[in-house]
Amino acid sequence: MRRGVAIVTGAAALFLAACGGGGGGQSLTAEEFRQQADAICKQYEDKLNELGSPSSLDDLGNFVDEAVPIIEEGNNKLSELEPPDDLSGDWDRAMELQDQNLQVARDLQKAIHDNNTARVQDLVSELDATDAESARLARNIGLENCGQQN
């Protein structure tokens, strides 16, 4: 279960890895977009880091309960950014992954509260499966804070 806790903690940071996009605002230059996205990622990764690392299923439940609203807020901030056209393909795909990850986090929250250990493990595996792809897309875009794989 400790590996699962680490994956969930890392996945929480990766929810911010490249989420958002398509906000309908004015398109930024690539450099402006990268700077703003990385600043937002750092801000919300710091908030998630302040939660500490869960070491038990109970701790994981509390962590996920506190992390989900932080992740949602960070995703909303990132969704206000409009990437330049040459970055929008990867950004849009990353957004899809982050929407999926946020739903998995909500499902994980329920599974933890239901004490459904098998479901928790399945959901942690699902988050792990998208972790590398999220980080890869963020790195393709040229993001540093958002592109770190945990």
Coordinates of N, CA and C in Angstrom, one line a residue:
M1 N 0.8 -1.2 0.0 CA 0.0 0.0 0.0 C 0.9 1.3 0.0
R2 N 2.1 1.2 0.6 CA 3.0 2.4 0.6 C 3.2 2.8 -0.8
R3 N 3.5 1.9 -1.8 CA 3.7 2.3 -3.2 C 2.5 3.0 -3.7
G4 N 1.3 2.5 -3.4 CA 0.1 3.2 -3.8 C -0.1 4.6 -3.3
V5 N 0.3 4.8 -2.0 CA 0.3 6.1 -1.4 C 1.2 7.0 -2.2
A6 N 2.4 6.6 -2.5 CA 3.4 7.4 -3.2 C 2.8 7.7 -4.6
I7 N 2.2 6.8 -5.3 CA 1.6 7.0 -6.6 C 0.5 8.1 -6.5
V8 N -0.3 7.9 -5.5 CA -1.4 8.9 -5.4 C -0.9 10.3 -5.1
T9 N 0.1 10.4 -4.2 CA 0.7 11.7 -3.9 C 1.3 12.3 -5.2
G10 N 2.0 11.4 -5.9 CA 2.6 11.9 -7.2 C 1.6 12.3 -8.2
A11 N 0.5 11.5 -8.3 CA -0.5 11.7 -9.2 C -1.2 13.0 -8.9
A12 N -1.4 13.3 -7.6 CA -2.0 14.6 -7.2 C -1.2 15.8 -7.8
A13 N 0.1 15.7 -7.8 CA 0.9 16.8 -8.4 C 0.7 16.7 -9.9
L14 N 0.6 15.6 -10.4 CA 0.4 15.5 -11.9 C -0.9 15.9 -12.4
F15 N -1.9 15.9 -11.5 CA -3.2 16.4 -11.9 C -3.0 17.8 -12.5
L16 N -2.0 18.5 -11.9 CA -1.7 19.8 -12.3 C -0.7 19.9 -13.5
A17 N -0.2 18.7 -13.8 CA 0.9 18.7 -14.8 C 0.6 19.4 -16.1
A18 N -0.5 19.2 -16.6 CA -0.8 19.8 -17.9 C -2.3 20.0 -18.1
C19 N -3.0 20.2 -17.0 CA -4.4 20.2 -17.1 C -4.9 21.6 -17.6
G20 N -6.1 21.6 -17.9 CA -6.7 22.9 -18.4 C -6.6 23.1 -19.9
G21 N -6.6 24.3 -20.3 CA -6.5 24.6 -21.7 C -7.8 25.0 -22.3
G22 N -7.8 25.6 -23.5 CA -9.0 25.9 -24.2 C -9.9 26.8 -23.4
G23 N -9.3 27.8 -22.6 CA -10.1 28.6 -21.8 C -10.8 29.7 -22.6
G24 N -10.5 29.9 -23.9 CA -11.2 30.9 -24.6 C -10.7 32.3 -24.5
G25 N -9.6 32.5 -23.7 CA -9.0 33.8 -23.6 C -8.1 34.1 -24.8
Q26 N -7.3 35.2 -24.6 CA -6.4 35.6 -25.7 C -5.2 34.6 -25.7
S27 N -4.8 34.1 -26.8 CA -3.7 33.2 -26.9 C -2.4 33.9 -26.5
L28 N -1.6 33.2 -25.7 CA -0.4 33.6 -25.2 C 0.8 33.2 -26.2
T29 N 1.9 33.9 -26.1 CA 3.1 33.4 -26.8 C 3.5 32.1 -26.1
A30 N 4.3 31.3 -26.7 CA 4.7 30.0 -26.1 C 5.5 30.3 -24.8
E31 N 6.3 31.3 -24.8 CA 7.1 31.6 -23.6 C 6.2 32.1 -22.4
E32 N 5.2 33.0 -22.8 CA 4.3 33.4 -21.8 C 3.4 32.3 -21.2
F33 N 3.0 31.4 -22.1 CA 2.2 30.3 -21.7 C 3.0 29.4 -20.8
R34 N 4.2 29.1 -21.1 CA 5.0 28.2 -20.3 C 5.3 28.8 -18.9
Q35 N 5.6 30.1 -18.9 CA 5.9 30.8 -17.6 C 4.6 30.8 -16.7
Q36 N 3.5 31.1 -17.3 CA 2.2 31.2 -16.5 C 1.8 29.8 -16.1
A37 N 1.9 28.8 -16.9 CA 1.5 27.4 -16.6 C 2.4 26.9 -15.5
D38 N 3.7 27.1 -15.6 CA 4.6 26.6 -14.6 C 4.4 27.3 -13.3
A39 N 4.1 28.6 -13.3 CA 3.9 29.3 -12.1 C 2.6 28.8 -11.3
I40 N 1.6 28.5 -12.1 CA 0.4 27.9 -11.5 C 0.7 26.5 -11.0
C41 N 1.4 25.7 -11.7 CA 1.7 24.4 -11.3 C 2.5 24.4 -10.0
K42 N 3.5 25.3 -9.9 CA 4.3 25.4 -8.7 C 3.4 25.8 -7.5
Q43 N 2.6 26.8 -7.7 CA 1.7 27.3 -6.6 C 0.9 26.2 -6.0
Y44 N 0.2 25.4 -6.9 CA -0.7 24.3 -6.4 C 0.1 23.1 -6.0
E45 N 1.2 22.8 -6.6 CA 2.1 21.7 -6.1 C 2.5 22.0 -4.7
D46 N 2.9 23.3 -4.4 CA 3.3 23.7 -3.1 C 2.2 23.4 -2.1
K47 N 0.9 23.8 -2.5 CA -0.2 23.5 -1.6 C -0.4 22.0 -1.3
L48 N -0.2 21.2 -2.4 CA -0.4 19.8 -2.2 C 0.7 19.2 -1.3
N49 N 1.9 19.7 -1.5 CA 3.1 19.3 -0.6 C 2.9 19.7 0.8
E50 N 2.2 20.8 1.1 CA 1.9 21.1 2.5 C 1.0 20.1 3.2
L51 N 0.3 19.3 2.4 CA -0.6 18.3 3.0 C 0.2 17.2 3.6
G52 N 1.5 17.0 3.2 CA 2.3 15.9 3.7 C 2.1 14.7 2.9
S53 N 2.7 13.6 3.3 CA 2.6 12.3 2.6 C 1.8 11.4 3.5
P54 N 0.8 10.8 2.9 CA 0.0 9.8 3.7 C 0.8 8.5 3.9
S55 N 0.6 7.9 5.1 CA 1.3 6.7 5.3 C 0.4 5.5 5.7
S56 N -0.9 5.8 5.6 CA -1.9 4.7 5.9 C -3.1 5.0 5.0
L57 N -4.0 4.0 5.0 CA -5.3 4.2 4.3 C -6.1 5.4 4.9
D58 N -6.1 5.5 6.2 CA -6.8 6.6 6.8 C -6.2 8.0 6.4
D59 N -4.8 8.0 6.5 CA -4.1 9.2 6.0 C -4.4 9.5 4.6
L60 N -4.4 8.5 3.8 CA -4.7 8.7 2.3 C -6.1 9.3 2.1
G61 N -7.1 8.8 2.9 CA -8.4 9.3 2.8 C -8.4 10.8 3.1
N62 N -7.8 11.2 4.2 CA -7.7 12.6 4.6 C -6.9 13.4 3.5
F63 N -5.9 12.8 3.0 CA -5.1 13.5 1.9 C -5.9 13.8 0.7
V64 N -6.6 12.7 0.2 CA -7.4 12.9 -1.0 C -8.6 13.9 -0.7
D65 N -9.2 13.8 0.4 CA -10.2 14.8 0.8 C -9.7 16.2 0.7
E66 N -8.5 16.5 1.1 CA -8.0 17.8 1.1 C -7.4 18.1 -0.3
A67 N -6.9 17.1 -1.0 CA -6.2 17.4 -2.3 C -7.2 17.6 -3.4
V68 N -8.4 17.0 -3.4 CA -9.3 17.1 -4.6 C -9.7 18.6 -4.8
P69 N -10.1 19.4 -3.7 CA -10.4 20.8 -4.0 C -9.2 21.6 -4.5
I70 N -8.0 21.3 -4.0 CA -6.8 22.0 -4.4 C -6.6 21.7 -5.9
I71 N -6.7 20.5 -6.3 CA -6.5 20.0 -7.7 C -7.6 20.7 -8.6
E72 N -8.8 20.7 -8.1 CA -9.9 21.4 -8.9 C -9.6 22.9 -9.1
E73 N -9.1 23.5 -8.1 CA -8.8 25.0 -8.2 C -7.6 25.2 -9.1
G74 N -6.6 24.4 -9.0 CA -5.5 24.5 -9.9 C -5.8 24.2 -11.3
N75 N -6.6 23.2 -11.6 CA -7.1 22.9 -12.9 C -7.9 24.1 -13.5
N76 N -8.7 24.7 -12.6 CA -9.5 25.9 -13.1 C -8.6 27.0 -13.5
K77 N -7.6 27.3 -12.7 CA -6.6 28.4 -13.0 C -5.9 28.1 -14.4
L78 N -5.5 26.8 -14.5 CA -4.8 26.5 -15.8 C -5.7 26.5 -17.0
S79 N -7.0 26.2 -16.7 CA -7.9 26.2 -17.9 C -8.2 27.6 -18.4
E80 N -7.8 28.6 -17.7 CA -8.0 30.0 -18.1 C -6.9 30.4 -19.1
L81 N -5.8 29.6 -19.2 CA -4.7 29.9 -20.1 C -5.1 29.4 -21.5
E82 N -4.7 30.2 -22.5 CA -4.9 29.8 -23.9 C -3.6 29.6 -24.5
P83 N -3.2 28.3 -24.8 CA -1.9 28.0 -25.4 C -1.9 28.5 -26.9
P84 N -0.7 28.8 -27.3 CA -0.5 29.1 -28.8 C -0.8 27.8 -29.6
D85 N -1.2 28.0 -30.8 CA -1.6 26.9 -31.7 C -0.7 25.7 -31.7
D86 N 0.6 26.0 -31.7 CA 1.6 24.9 -31.9 C 1.7 24.1 -30.6
L87 N 1.1 24.5 -29.5 CA 1.1 23.7 -28.3 C -0.2 23.2 -27.9
S88 N -1.2 23.6 -28.6 CA -2.6 23.2 -28.3 C -2.9 21.8 -28.4
G89 N -2.3 21.0 -29.3 CA -2.6 19.6 -29.4 C -2.2 18.8 -28.2
D90 N -1.0 19.0 -27.8 CA -0.5 18.3 -26.5 C -1.3 18.8 -25.3
W91 N -1.5 20.1 -25.3 CA -2.2 20.7 -24.1 C -3.7 20.2 -24.0
D92 N -4.4 20.1 -25.2 CA -5.7 19.5 -25.2 C -5.7 18.1 -24.7
R93 N -4.8 17.3 -25.2 CA -4.7 15.9 -24.8 C -4.4 15.8 -23.3
A94 N -3.5 16.6 -22.8 CA -3.1 16.7 -21.4 C -4.4 17.0 -20.6
M95 N -5.2 18.0 -21.1 CA -6.4 18.3 -20.4 C -7.4 17.2 -20.3
E96 N -7.5 16.4 -21.3 CA -8.3 15.2 -21.3 C -7.9 14.2 -20.2
L97 N -6.5 14.0 -20.1 CA -6.0 13.1 -19.1 C -6.3 13.7 -17.7
Q98 N -6.2 15.0 -17.5 CA -6.4 15.6 -16.2 C -7.8 15.5 -15.8
D99 N -8.7 15.7 -16.8 CA -10.2 15.5 -16.5 C -10.4 14.1 -16.0
Q100 N -9.8 13.1 -16.7 CA -9.9 11.7 -16.3 C -9.3 11.5 -15.0
N101 N -8.2 12.0 -14.7 CA -7.5 11.9 -13.4 C -8.3 12.5 -12.3
L102 N -8.9 13.6 -12.5 CA -9.7 14.2 -11.5 C -10.9 13.3 -11.1
Q103 N -11.5 12.7 -12.1 CA -12.6 11.8 -11.9 C -12.2 10.6 -11.1
V104 N -11.0 10.1 -11.5 CA -10.4 8.9 -10.8 C -10.2 9.3 -9.3
A105 N -9.7 10.5 -9.1 CA -9.4 11.0 -7.7 C -10.7 11.0 -6.9
R106 N -11.8 11.5 -7.5 CA -13.1 11.4 -6.8 C -13.6 10.0 -6.6
D107 N -13.3 9.1 -7.5 CA -13.7 7.7 -7.3 C -12.8 7.1 -6.2
L108 N -11.6 7.5 -6.2 CA -10.7 7.0 -5.1 C -11.1 7.5 -3.8
Q109 N -11.6 8.7 -3.7 CA -12.1 9.3 -2.5 C -13.2 8.5 -2.0
K110 N -14.2 8.1 -2.8 CA -15.3 7.3 -2.5 C -14.9 5.9 -2.0
A111 N -13.9 5.3 -2.8 CA -13.5 3.9 -2.5 C -12.8 3.9 -1.1
I112 N -12.0 4.9 -0.8 CA -11.4 5.0 0.5 C -12.4 5.1 1.6
H113 N -13.4 5.9 1.4 CA -14.4 6.1 2.5 C -15.3 4.8 2.6
D114 N -15.4 4.1 1.5 CA -16.2 2.8 1.5 C -15.3 1.7 2.0
N115 N -14.0 2.0 2.3 CA -13.1 0.9 2.8 C -12.9 -0.2 1.8
N116 N -13.0 0.1 0.5 CA -12.9 -0.8 -0.6 C -11.4 -0.9 -1.1
T117 N -10.6 -1.7 -0.4 CA -9.2 -1.7 -0.6 C -8.9 -2.2 -2.0
A118 N -9.6 -3.1 -2.5 CA -9.3 -3.6 -3.9 C -9.6 -2.5 -4.9
R119 N -10.7 -1.8 -4.7 CA -11.0 -0.7 -5.6 C -9.9 0.4 -5.5
V120 N -9.5 0.7 -4.3 CA -8.4 1.7 -4.1 C -7.2 1.3 -4.9
Q121 N -6.8 0.1 -4.8 CA -5.6 -0.4 -5.5 C -5.8 -0.3 -7.1
D122 N -7.0 -0.6 -7.5 CA -7.3 -0.5 -9.0 C -7.2 1.0 -9.4
L123 N -7.7 1.8 -8.6 CA -7.7 3.3 -9.0 C -6.3 3.8 -8.9
V124 N -5.5 3.4 -7.9 CA -4.1 3.9 -7.9 C -3.4 3.4 -9.1
S125 N -3.7 2.2 -9.5 CA -3.0 1.6 -10.8 C -3.5 2.5 -12.0
E126 N -4.7 2.9 -12.0 CA -5.2 3.7 -13.1 C -4.5 5.0 -13.1
L127 N -4.3 5.6 -12.0 CA -3.6 6.9 -11.9 C -2.1 6.7 -12.3
D128 N -1.5 5.6 -11.9 CA -0.1 5.3 -12.3 C 0.0 5.2 -13.8
A129 N -1.0 4.6 -14.5 CA -1.0 4.4 -15.9 C -1.0 5.8 -16.7
T130 N -1.6 6.8 -16.2 CA -1.6 8.1 -16.9 C -0.5 9.0 -16.4
D131 N 0.2 8.7 -15.4 CA 1.3 9.5 -14.8 C 2.4 9.8 -15.8
A132 N 2.9 8.8 -16.4 CA 4.0 9.0 -17.4 C 3.5 9.8 -18.6
E133 N 2.3 9.5 -19.1 CA 1.8 10.2 -20.3 C 1.6 11.7 -20.0
S134 N 1.1 12.0 -18.8 CA 0.9 13.4 -18.4 C 2.2 14.2 -18.3
A135 N 3.2 13.6 -17.7 CA 4.5 14.2 -17.6 C 5.1 14.4 -19.0
R136 N 5.0 13.4 -19.8 CA 5.5 13.4 -21.2 C 4.9 14.6 -22.0
L137 N 3.6 14.7 -21.9 CA 3.0 15.8 -22.6 C 3.4 17.2 -22.1
A138 N 3.5 17.3 -20.8 CA 3.9 18.6 -20.2 C 5.3 18.9 -20.6
R139 N 6.2 17.9 -20.7 CA 7.6 18.2 -21.1 C 7.6 18.5 -22.6
N140 N 6.8 17.9 -23.4 CA 6.7 18.2 -24.9 C 6.3 19.7 -25.0
I141 N 5.5 20.2 -24.2 CA 5.0 21.6 -24.2 C 6.2 22.5 -23.8
G142 N 7.1 22.0 -23.0 CA 8.2 22.7 -22.5 C 8.0 23.2 -21.1
L143 N 7.1 22.6 -20.4 CA 6.9 22.9 -19.0 C 7.9 22.2 -18.1
E144 N 8.3 22.9 -17.1 CA 9.3 22.4 -16.1 C 8.6 21.9 -14.9
N145 N 8.0 22.8 -14.2 CA 7.3 22.5 -12.9 C 6.1 21.5 -13.2
C146 N 5.5 21.7 -14.3 CA 4.3 20.8 -14.7 C 4.8 19.5 -15.3
G147 N 6.0 19.4 -15.7 CA 6.4 18.2 -16.4 C 7.2 17.2 -15.6
Q148 N 7.2 17.4 -14.3 CA 8.0 16.5 -13.5 C 7.2 15.3 -13.2
Q149 N 7.8 14.1 -13.5 CA 7.1 12.9 -13.2 C 7.4 12.5 -11.8
N150 N 6.3 12.1 -11.0 CA 6.5 11.8 -9.6 C 6.4 10.3 -9.4

